[in-house]
PDB file of C-alpha atoms in Angstrom:
ATOM      1  CA  GLY A  30       8.227  21.678  14.605  1.00 72.00           C
ATOM      2  CA  GLU A  31       5.227  20.926  11.626  1.00 82.00           C
ATOM      3  CA  ASN A  32       2.721  23.328  11.616  1.00 90.00           C
ATOM      4  CA  VAL A  33      -1.589  22.496  10.542  1.00 95.00           C
ATOM      5  CA  GLU A  34      -3.780  25.583   9.896  1.00 96.00           C
ATOM      6  CA  GLN A  35      -6.726  24.795   9.936  1.00 96.00           C
ATOM      7  CA  HIS A  36      -9.256  28.051   8.802  1.00 97.00           C
ATOM      8  CA  PRO A  37     -12.795  29.417   8.931  1.00 97.00           C
ATOM      9  CA  SER A  38     -13.018  27.684  12.737  1.00 96.00           C
ATOM     10  CA  THR A  39     -17.207  28.469  12.439  1.00 97.00           C
ATOM     11  CA  LEU A  40     -18.640  27.840   9.190  1.00 98.00           C
ATOM     12  CA  SER A  41     -22.713  28.748   8.364  1.00 98.00           C
ATOM     13  CA  VAL A  42     -24.167  27.275   5.400  1.00 98.00           C
ATOM     14  CA  GLN A  43     -27.931  27.508   3.926  1.00 98.00           C
ATOM     15  CA  GLU A  44     -28.908  23.269   4.299  1.00 98.00           C
ATOM     16  CA  GLY A  45     -27.916  22.764  -0.239  1.00 98.00           C
ATOM     17  CA  ASP A  46     -25.002  24.584  -0.505  1.00 98.00           C
ATOM     18  CA  SER A  47     -21.495  23.243  -0.697  1.00 98.00           C
ATOM     19  CA  ALA A  48     -18.780  24.062   2.459  1.00 98.00           C
ATOM     20  CA  VAL A  49     -15.790  23.536   1.986  1.00 98.00           C
ATOM     21  CA  ILE A  50     -12.633  23.511   4.515  1.00 98.00           C
ATOM     22  CA  LYS A  51      -9.031  24.769   4.766  1.00 98.00           C
ATOM     23  CA  CYS A  52      -5.764  23.237   6.084  1.00 98.00           C
ATOM     24  CA  THR A  53      -2.466  24.269   5.433  1.00 98.00           C
ATOM     25  CA  TYR A  54       1.008  22.788   6.290  1.00 97.00           C
ATOM     26  CA  SER A  55       4.390  23.984   7.335  1.00 95.00           C
ATOM     27  CA  ASP A  56       6.708  20.732   6.346  1.00 94.00           C
ATOM     28  CA  SER A  57       7.447  20.189   3.671  1.00 94.00           C
ATOM     29  CA  ALA A  58       8.146  16.418   3.640  1.00 94.00           C
ATOM     30  CA  SER A  59       4.466  15.553   4.653  1.00 95.00           C
ATOM     31  CA  ASN A  60       2.742  13.233   2.741  1.00 95.00           C
ATOM     32  CA  TYR A  61      -0.385  11.648   4.235  1.00 96.00           C
ATOM     33  CA  PHE A  62      -3.886  14.629   4.867  1.00 97.00           C
ATOM     34  CA  PRO A  63      -7.187  13.301   6.336  1.00 97.00           C
ATOM     35  CA  TRP A  64      -9.922  14.434   7.391  1.00 98.00           C
ATOM     36  CA  TYR A  65     -11.668  13.592  11.047  1.00 98.00           C
ATOM     37  CA  LYS A  66     -15.415  14.218  11.527  1.00 98.00           C
ATOM     38  CA  GLN A  67     -17.214  14.521  15.138  1.00 96.00           C
ATOM     39  CA  GLU A  68     -20.555  14.522  15.747  1.00 96.00           C
ATOM     40  CA  LEU A  69     -21.450  16.404  19.128  1.00 92.00           C
ATOM     41  CA  GLY A  70     -19.373  14.297  21.600  1.00 89.00           C
ATOM     42  CA  LYS A  71     -19.479  11.297  19.321  1.00 92.00           C
ATOM     43  CA  ARG A  72     -15.595   9.575  18.525  1.00 95.00           C
ATOM     44  CA  PRO A  73     -13.244  11.309  15.568  1.00 96.00           C
ATOM     45  CA  GLN A  74     -14.429   9.318  12.488  1.00 97.00           C
ATOM     46  CA  LEU A  75     -11.982   9.302   9.255  1.00 97.00           C
ATOM     47  CA  ILE A  76     -14.182  10.379   6.522  1.00 98.00           C
ATOM     48  CA  ILE A  77     -11.428  10.349   4.171  1.00 98.00           C
ATOM     49  CA  ASP A  78      -8.016  10.826   2.937  1.00 97.00           C
ATOM     50  CA  ILE A  79      -5.509  12.097   0.441  1.00 96.00           C
ATOM     51  CA  ARG A  80      -1.481  10.804  -0.218  1.00 95.00           C
ATOM     52  CA  SER A  81       1.086  12.776  -1.514  1.00 91.00           C
ATOM     53  CA  ASN A  82       0.961  11.183  -4.744  1.00 90.00           C
ATOM     54  CA  VAL A  83      -2.805  12.114  -5.554  1.00 89.00           C
ATOM     55  CA  GLY A  84      -4.045  16.076  -7.046  1.00 93.00           C
ATOM     56  CA  GLU A  85      -7.728  15.335  -5.473  1.00 96.00           C
ATOM     57  CA  LYS A  86     -10.204  12.911  -3.878  1.00 96.00           C
ATOM     58  CA  LYS A  87     -13.538  12.897  -3.922  1.00 97.00           C
ATOM     59  CA  ASP A  88     -15.828   9.926  -2.449  1.00 95.00           C
ATOM     60  CA  GLN A  89     -19.733  10.193  -3.268  1.00 96.00           C
ATOM     61  CA  ARG A  90     -20.293  13.736  -1.233  1.00 98.00           C
ATOM     62  CA  ILE A  91     -16.999  15.124  -0.529  1.00 98.00           C
ATOM     63  CA  ALA A  92     -13.581  16.060  -1.987  1.00 98.00           C
ATOM     64  CA  VAL A  93     -10.087  16.375  -0.993  1.00 98.00           C
ATOM     65  CA  THR A  94      -7.571  18.647  -3.042  1.00 98.00           C
ATOM     66  CA  LEU A  95      -4.453  18.823  -2.423  1.00 97.00           C
ATOM     67  CA  ASN A  96      -1.343  22.093  -3.444  1.00 96.00           C
ATOM     68  CA  LYS A  97       1.712  20.577  -2.625  1.00 95.00           C
ATOM     69  CA  THR A  98       3.754  23.873  -4.317  1.00 95.00           C
ATOM     70  CA  ALA A  99       1.007  25.728  -1.942  1.00 96.00           C
ATOM     71  CA  LYS A 100       1.647  23.998   1.409  1.00 96.00           C
ATOM     72  CA  HIS A 101      -2.214  23.142   1.845  1.00 96.00           C
ATOM     73  CA  PHE A 102      -5.384  20.986   1.577  1.00 98.00           C
ATOM     74  CA  SER A 103      -9.263  21.267   2.049  1.00 98.00           C
ATOM     75  CA  LEU A 104     -12.008  19.537   2.457  1.00 98.00           C
ATOM     76  CA  HIS A 105     -15.355  20.003   0.490  1.00 98.00           C
ATOM     77  CA  ILE A 106     -19.121  19.267   0.345  1.00 98.00           C
ATOM     78  CA  THR A 107     -21.214  19.699  -2.011  1.00 98.00           C
ATOM     79  CA  GLU A 108     -25.702  19.351  -1.457  1.00 98.00           C
ATOM     80  CA  THR A 109     -24.957  19.764   2.025  1.00 98.00           C
ATOM     81  CA  GLN A 110     -27.623  17.597   4.997  1.00 97.00           C
ATOM     82  CA  PRO A 111     -28.252  18.040   8.534  1.00 97.00           C
ATOM     83  CA  GLU A 112     -26.380  15.103   8.818  1.00 97.00           C
ATOM     84  CA  ASP A 113     -23.526  17.174   7.887  1.00 98.00           C
ATOM     85  CA  SER A 114     -23.352  18.898  11.223  1.00 98.00           C
ATOM     86  CA  ALA A 115     -20.288  18.562  13.015  1.00 98.00           C
ATOM     87  CA  VAL A 116     -16.824  19.144  14.036  1.00 97.00           C
ATOM     88  CA  TYR A 117     -13.479  18.944  11.068  1.00 98.00           C
ATOM     89  CA  PHE A 118     -10.416  18.526  11.819  1.00 97.00           C
ATOM     90  CA  CYS A 119      -7.655  17.973   9.396  1.00 97.00           C
ATOM     91  CA  ALA A 120      -4.600  16.566   9.627  1.00 97.00           C
ATOM     92  CA  ALA A 121      -0.671  15.494   8.312  1.00 96.00           C
ATOM     93  CA  SER A 122       2.053  13.372   8.530  1.00 95.00           C
ATOM     94  CA  LYS A 123       5.183  12.678   6.946  1.00 92.00           C
ATOM     95  CA  GLY A 124       5.323   8.623   8.057  1.00 88.00           C
ATOM     96  CA  SER A 125       3.183   7.264  10.842  1.00 88.00           C
ATOM     97  CA  ASN A 126       0.220   8.177  12.746  1.00 86.00           C
ATOM     98  CA  TYR A 127       2.057   9.489  15.643  1.00 84.00           C
ATOM     99  CA  GLN A 128       3.190  11.862  13.402  1.00 88.00           C
ATOM    100  CA  LEU A 129       0.338  13.476  13.267  1.00 93.00           C
ATOM    101  CA  ILE A 130      -0.483  17.124  13.040  1.00 93.00           C
ATOM    102  CA  TRP A 131      -4.007  17.709  13.684  1.00 95.00           C
ATOM    103  CA  GLY A 132      -5.568  20.954  13.013  1.00 95.00           C
ATOM    104  CA  ALA A 133      -7.980  22.458  15.460  1.00 94.00           C
ATOM    105  CA  GLY A 134     -11.210  22.275  13.742  1.00 96.00           C
ATOM    106  CA  THR A 135     -14.347  23.724  11.932  1.00 97.00           C
ATOM    107  CA  LYS A 136     -17.240  23.801  12.958  1.00 97.00           C
ATOM    108  CA  LEU A 137     -19.870  23.124  10.493  1.00 98.00           C
ATOM    109  CA  ILE A 138     -23.505  24.288  10.870  1.00 98.00           C
ATOM    110  CA  ILE A 139     -26.266  23.436   8.581  1.00 98.00           C
ATOM    111  CA  LYS A 140     -28.666  26.211   8.338  1.00 96.00           C
ATOM    112  CA  PRO A 141     -32.044  24.488   6.993  1.00 91.00           C
TER     113      PRO A 141
ATOM    114  CA  SER B  17     -14.585  -7.574  12.011  1.00 82.00           C
ATOM    115  CA  GLN B  18     -12.164  -4.722  14.839  1.00 82.00           C
ATOM    116  CA  THR B  19     -13.575  -3.717  17.749  1.00 92.00           C
ATOM    117  CA  ILE B  20     -12.489  -1.108  20.494  1.00 95.00           C
ATOM    118  CA  HIS B  21     -13.676  -1.356  23.755  1.00 95.00           C
ATOM    119  CA  GLN B  22     -13.091   2.040  25.997  1.00 97.00           C
ATOM    120  CA  TRP B  23     -14.447   2.308  29.459  1.00 96.00           C
ATOM    121  CA  PRO B  24     -15.903   4.270  31.798  1.00 97.00           C
ATOM    122  CA  ALA B  25     -17.231   6.411  29.542  1.00 96.00           C
ATOM    123  CA  THR B  26     -17.455   9.095  32.214  1.00 97.00           C
ATOM    124  CA  LEU B  27     -16.167   9.744  35.580  1.00 96.00           C
ATOM    125  CA  VAL B  28     -15.563  12.533  38.002  1.00 97.00           C
ATOM    126  CA  GLN B  29     -12.700  12.314  39.846  1.00 97.00           C
ATOM    127  CA  PRO B  30     -11.679  14.668  43.340  1.00 98.00           C
ATOM    128  CA  VAL B  31      -8.341  16.718  42.734  1.00 97.00           C
ATOM    129  CA  GLY B  32      -5.336  14.484  44.042  1.00 97.00           C
ATOM    130  CA  SER B  33      -6.784  11.030  43.015  1.00 97.00           C
ATOM    131  CA  PRO B  34      -5.755   7.922  41.080  1.00 97.00           C
ATOM    132  CA  LEU B  35      -6.931   7.669  37.429  1.00 97.00           C
ATOM    133  CA  SER B  36      -7.202   4.296  35.060  1.00 98.00           C
ATOM    134  CA  LEU B  37      -8.673   4.937  31.993  1.00 98.00           C
ATOM    135  CA  GLU B  38      -8.735   1.594  30.417  1.00 98.00           C
ATOM    136  CA  CYS B  39      -9.348   0.539  26.222  1.00 97.00           C
ATOM    137  CA  THR B  40      -9.641  -2.925  24.513  1.00 97.00           C
ATOM    138  CA  VAL B  41      -8.826  -3.984  20.301  1.00 97.00           C
ATOM    139  CA  GLU B  42     -10.821  -7.386  19.813  1.00 95.00           C
ATOM    140  CA  GLY B  43     -10.805  -8.551  16.318  1.00 92.00           C
ATOM    141  CA  THR B  44      -6.407  -7.251  15.283  1.00 91.00           C
ATOM    142  CA  SER B  45      -3.229  -8.231  16.329  1.00 90.00           C
ATOM    143  CA  ASN B  46      -0.694  -5.959  17.399  1.00 93.00           C
ATOM    144  CA  PRO B  47      -2.044  -3.187  16.443  1.00 95.00           C
ATOM    145  CA  ASN B  48      -0.236   0.008  17.695  1.00 96.00           C
ATOM    146  CA  LEU B  49      -2.398   1.965  20.507  1.00 97.00           C
ATOM    147  CA  TYR B  50      -3.233   5.815  21.281  1.00 97.00           C
ATOM    148  CA  TRP B  51      -3.988   7.865  23.764  1.00 97.00           C
ATOM    149  CA  TYR B  52      -5.133  11.506  22.898  1.00 96.00           C
ATOM    150  CA  ARG B  53      -7.047  14.200  24.971  1.00 95.00           C
ATOM    151  CA  GLN B  54      -9.158  16.940  23.563  1.00 91.00           C
ATOM    152  CA  ALA B  55      -9.919  19.448  25.566  1.00 82.00           C
ATOM    153  CA  ALA B  56     -13.890  21.424  25.815  1.00 78.00           C
ATOM    154  CA  GLY B  57     -14.576  22.483  22.168  1.00 77.00           C
ATOM    155  CA  ARG B  58     -10.932  21.873  21.755  1.00 80.00           C
ATOM    156  CA  GLY B  59      -8.424  19.667  19.012  1.00 86.00           C
ATOM    157  CA  LEU B  60      -6.346  16.459  19.184  1.00 93.00           C
ATOM    158  CA  GLN B  61      -4.097  16.008  22.128  1.00 92.00           C
ATOM    159  CA  LEU B  62      -1.472  13.465  21.495  1.00 94.00           C
ATOM    160  CA  LEU B  63      -0.908  11.837  24.425  1.00 95.00           C
ATOM    161  CA  PHE B  64       1.005   8.641  24.336  1.00 96.00           C
ATOM    162  CA  TYR B  65       1.115   5.814  21.859  1.00 95.00           C
ATOM    163  CA  SER B  66       2.306   2.410  21.734  1.00 96.00           C
ATOM    164  CA  VAL B  67       3.895   0.062  18.967  1.00 94.00           C
ATOM    165  CA  GLY B  68       4.219  -2.608  20.574  1.00 94.00           C
ATOM    166  CA  ILE B  69       3.720  -4.706  24.783  1.00 95.00           C
ATOM    167  CA  GLY B  70       5.885  -2.786  27.274  1.00 91.00           C
ATOM    168  CA  GLN B  71       6.846  -0.450  24.431  1.00 94.00           C
ATOM    169  CA  ILE B  72       4.860   3.337  25.857  1.00 95.00           C
ATOM    170  CA  SER B  73       6.553   6.789  23.936  1.00 93.00           C
ATOM    171  CA  SER B  74       5.656   9.832  25.963  1.00 90.00           C
ATOM    172  CA  GLU B  75       4.334  13.450  24.124  1.00 86.00           C
ATOM    173  CA  VAL B  76       3.463  15.358  26.286  1.00 82.00           C
ATOM    174  CA  PRO B  77       5.114  15.547  30.102  1.00 67.00           C
ATOM    175  CA  GLN B  78       2.460  15.711  32.407  1.00 79.00           C
ATOM    176  CA  ASN B  79       0.521  12.920  35.935  1.00 90.00           C
ATOM    177  CA  LEU B  80      -0.111  10.838  33.286  1.00 95.00           C
ATOM    178  CA  SER B  81       1.234   7.728  32.832  1.00 96.00           C
ATOM    179  CA  ALA B  82       0.274   4.846  30.615  1.00 96.00           C
ATOM    180  CA  SER B  83       0.632   1.202  30.334  1.00 97.00           C
ATOM    181  CA  ARG B  84       0.189  -1.721  27.454  1.00 97.00           C
ATOM    182  CA  PRO B  85       0.179  -4.399  29.359  1.00 95.00           C
ATOM    183  CA  GLN B  86      -1.240  -7.040  26.815  1.00 95.00           C
ATOM    184  CA  ASP B  87      -1.090  -6.735  23.381  1.00 96.00           C
ATOM    185  CA  ARG B  88      -5.103  -4.836  22.834  1.00 96.00           C
ATOM    186  CA  GLN B  89      -4.980  -3.664  26.909  1.00 97.00           C
ATOM    187  CA  PHE B  90      -4.014   0.717  26.387  1.00 97.00           C
ATOM    188  CA  ILE B  91      -3.759   1.961  29.744  1.00 98.00           C
ATOM    189  CA  LEU B  92      -4.262   5.545  30.598  1.00 97.00           C
ATOM    190  CA  SER B  93      -2.642   6.398  34.418  1.00 97.00           C
ATOM    191  CA  SER B  94      -2.715   9.142  36.964  1.00 96.00           C
ATOM    192  CA  LYS B  95      -1.798   8.577  40.110  1.00 96.00           C
ATOM    193  CA  LYS B  96      -2.720  12.229  41.429  1.00 96.00           C
ATOM    194  CA  LEU B  97      -5.689  13.815  38.845  1.00 96.00           C
ATOM    195  CA  LEU B  98      -5.237  18.333  38.696  1.00 95.00           C
ATOM    196  CA  LEU B  99      -7.568  19.981  38.029  1.00 95.00           C
ATOM    197  CA  SER B 100      -6.097  20.657  34.404  1.00 92.00           C
ATOM    198  CA  ASP B 101      -6.905  16.434  33.551  1.00 94.00           C
ATOM    199  CA  SER B 102     -10.500  17.248  32.295  1.00 93.00           C
ATOM    200  CA  GLY B 103     -10.753  16.431  29.871  1.00 93.00           C
ATOM    201  CA  PHE B 104     -12.508  14.079  26.656  1.00 95.00           C
ATOM    202  CA  TYR B 105      -9.621  10.964  26.388  1.00 97.00           C
ATOM    203  CA  LEU B 106     -10.032   8.961  23.268  1.00 97.00           C
ATOM    204  CA  CYS B 107      -8.240   5.517  22.729  1.00 98.00           C
ATOM    205  CA  ALA B 108      -7.778   4.681  19.084  1.00 97.00           C
ATOM    206  CA  TRP B 109      -5.935   2.169  17.425  1.00 96.00           C
ATOM    207  CA  SER B 110      -3.702   1.643  13.800  1.00 95.00           C
ATOM    208  CA  VAL B 111      -2.125  -1.483  11.816  1.00 92.00           C
ATOM    209  CA  GLY B 112       1.488  -1.080  10.079  1.00 88.00           C
ATOM    210  CA  SER B 113       4.002   0.791   9.892  1.00 85.00           C
ATOM    211  CA  GLY B 114       2.981   4.065   7.942  1.00 88.00           C
ATOM    212  CA  ALA B 115       0.344   6.358   7.929  1.00 85.00           C
ATOM    213  CA  ASN B 116      -3.166   5.042   7.499  1.00 90.00           C
ATOM    214  CA  VAL B 117      -6.765   5.204   9.349  1.00 93.00           C
ATOM    215  CA  LEU B 118      -7.046   6.130  12.737  1.00 96.00           C
ATOM    216  CA  THR B 119      -9.954   4.168  15.325  1.00 96.00           C
ATOM    217  CA  PHE B 120     -11.430   5.837  17.686  1.00 97.00           C
ATOM    218  CA  GLY B 121     -12.732   4.608  20.980  1.00 97.00           C
ATOM    219  CA  ALA B 122     -16.385   5.939  22.656  1.00 96.00           C
ATOM    220  CA  GLY B 123     -13.802   7.555  24.410  1.00 96.00           C
ATOM    221  CA  SER B 124     -14.274   8.593  28.131  1.00 97.00           C
ATOM    222  CA  ARG B 125     -15.805  11.684  29.825  1.00 96.00           C
ATOM    223  CA  LEU B 126     -13.056  12.882  32.127  1.00 96.00           C
ATOM    224  CA  THR B 127     -14.242  15.509  35.233  1.00 96.00           C
ATOM    225  CA  VAL B 128     -11.615  16.824  38.400  1.00 96.00           C
ATOM    226  CA  LEU B 129     -13.825  18.544  40.554  1.00 96.00           C
TER     227      LEU B 129
END
């Protein structure tokens, strides 16, 4: 079945530096790729998503890139700030939300 | 605007006791509703989803069940809790038939002792 692998499991970066989290998926029919941020003890919240007809999408300091040939997509956070500290989840779906396959999560730590 | 309410926020239950978690959505009609479980330090596991009243799909075998008695109400239940049922339970909703944004509730933290 579909599988989504997410790396690294933990990422520690200096405040102000960039952070990159990568995910690979196995089902070439996947066409929707969201990223969710979950702060400690809180609910996951969508921060950015991308569909398969687009190669890159940007929203201020956050960007997502998609390589359909290699079947991987990445989250890029620039100029990291303390409030970026959280667990980030990637996911992939080939048509509906109940078909979302989730990555295991990346704990991002921003060092002051 | 749409809001999602989930309760209780925290509960501690003995093994073998029943469970009922409730979720309601306001400000939208015919939402798709979901129950997820998140074990400590782990990812999200879809338990149930519903596309309409009385329509429940189960993703994993377990001693949990779900019901949707009203359009915007989703209930997660168990007749007898197991230790392994401990976790963070999240209700979520979305609209439409395609993949799009999931909006999560605040979650219910269940500890089974």
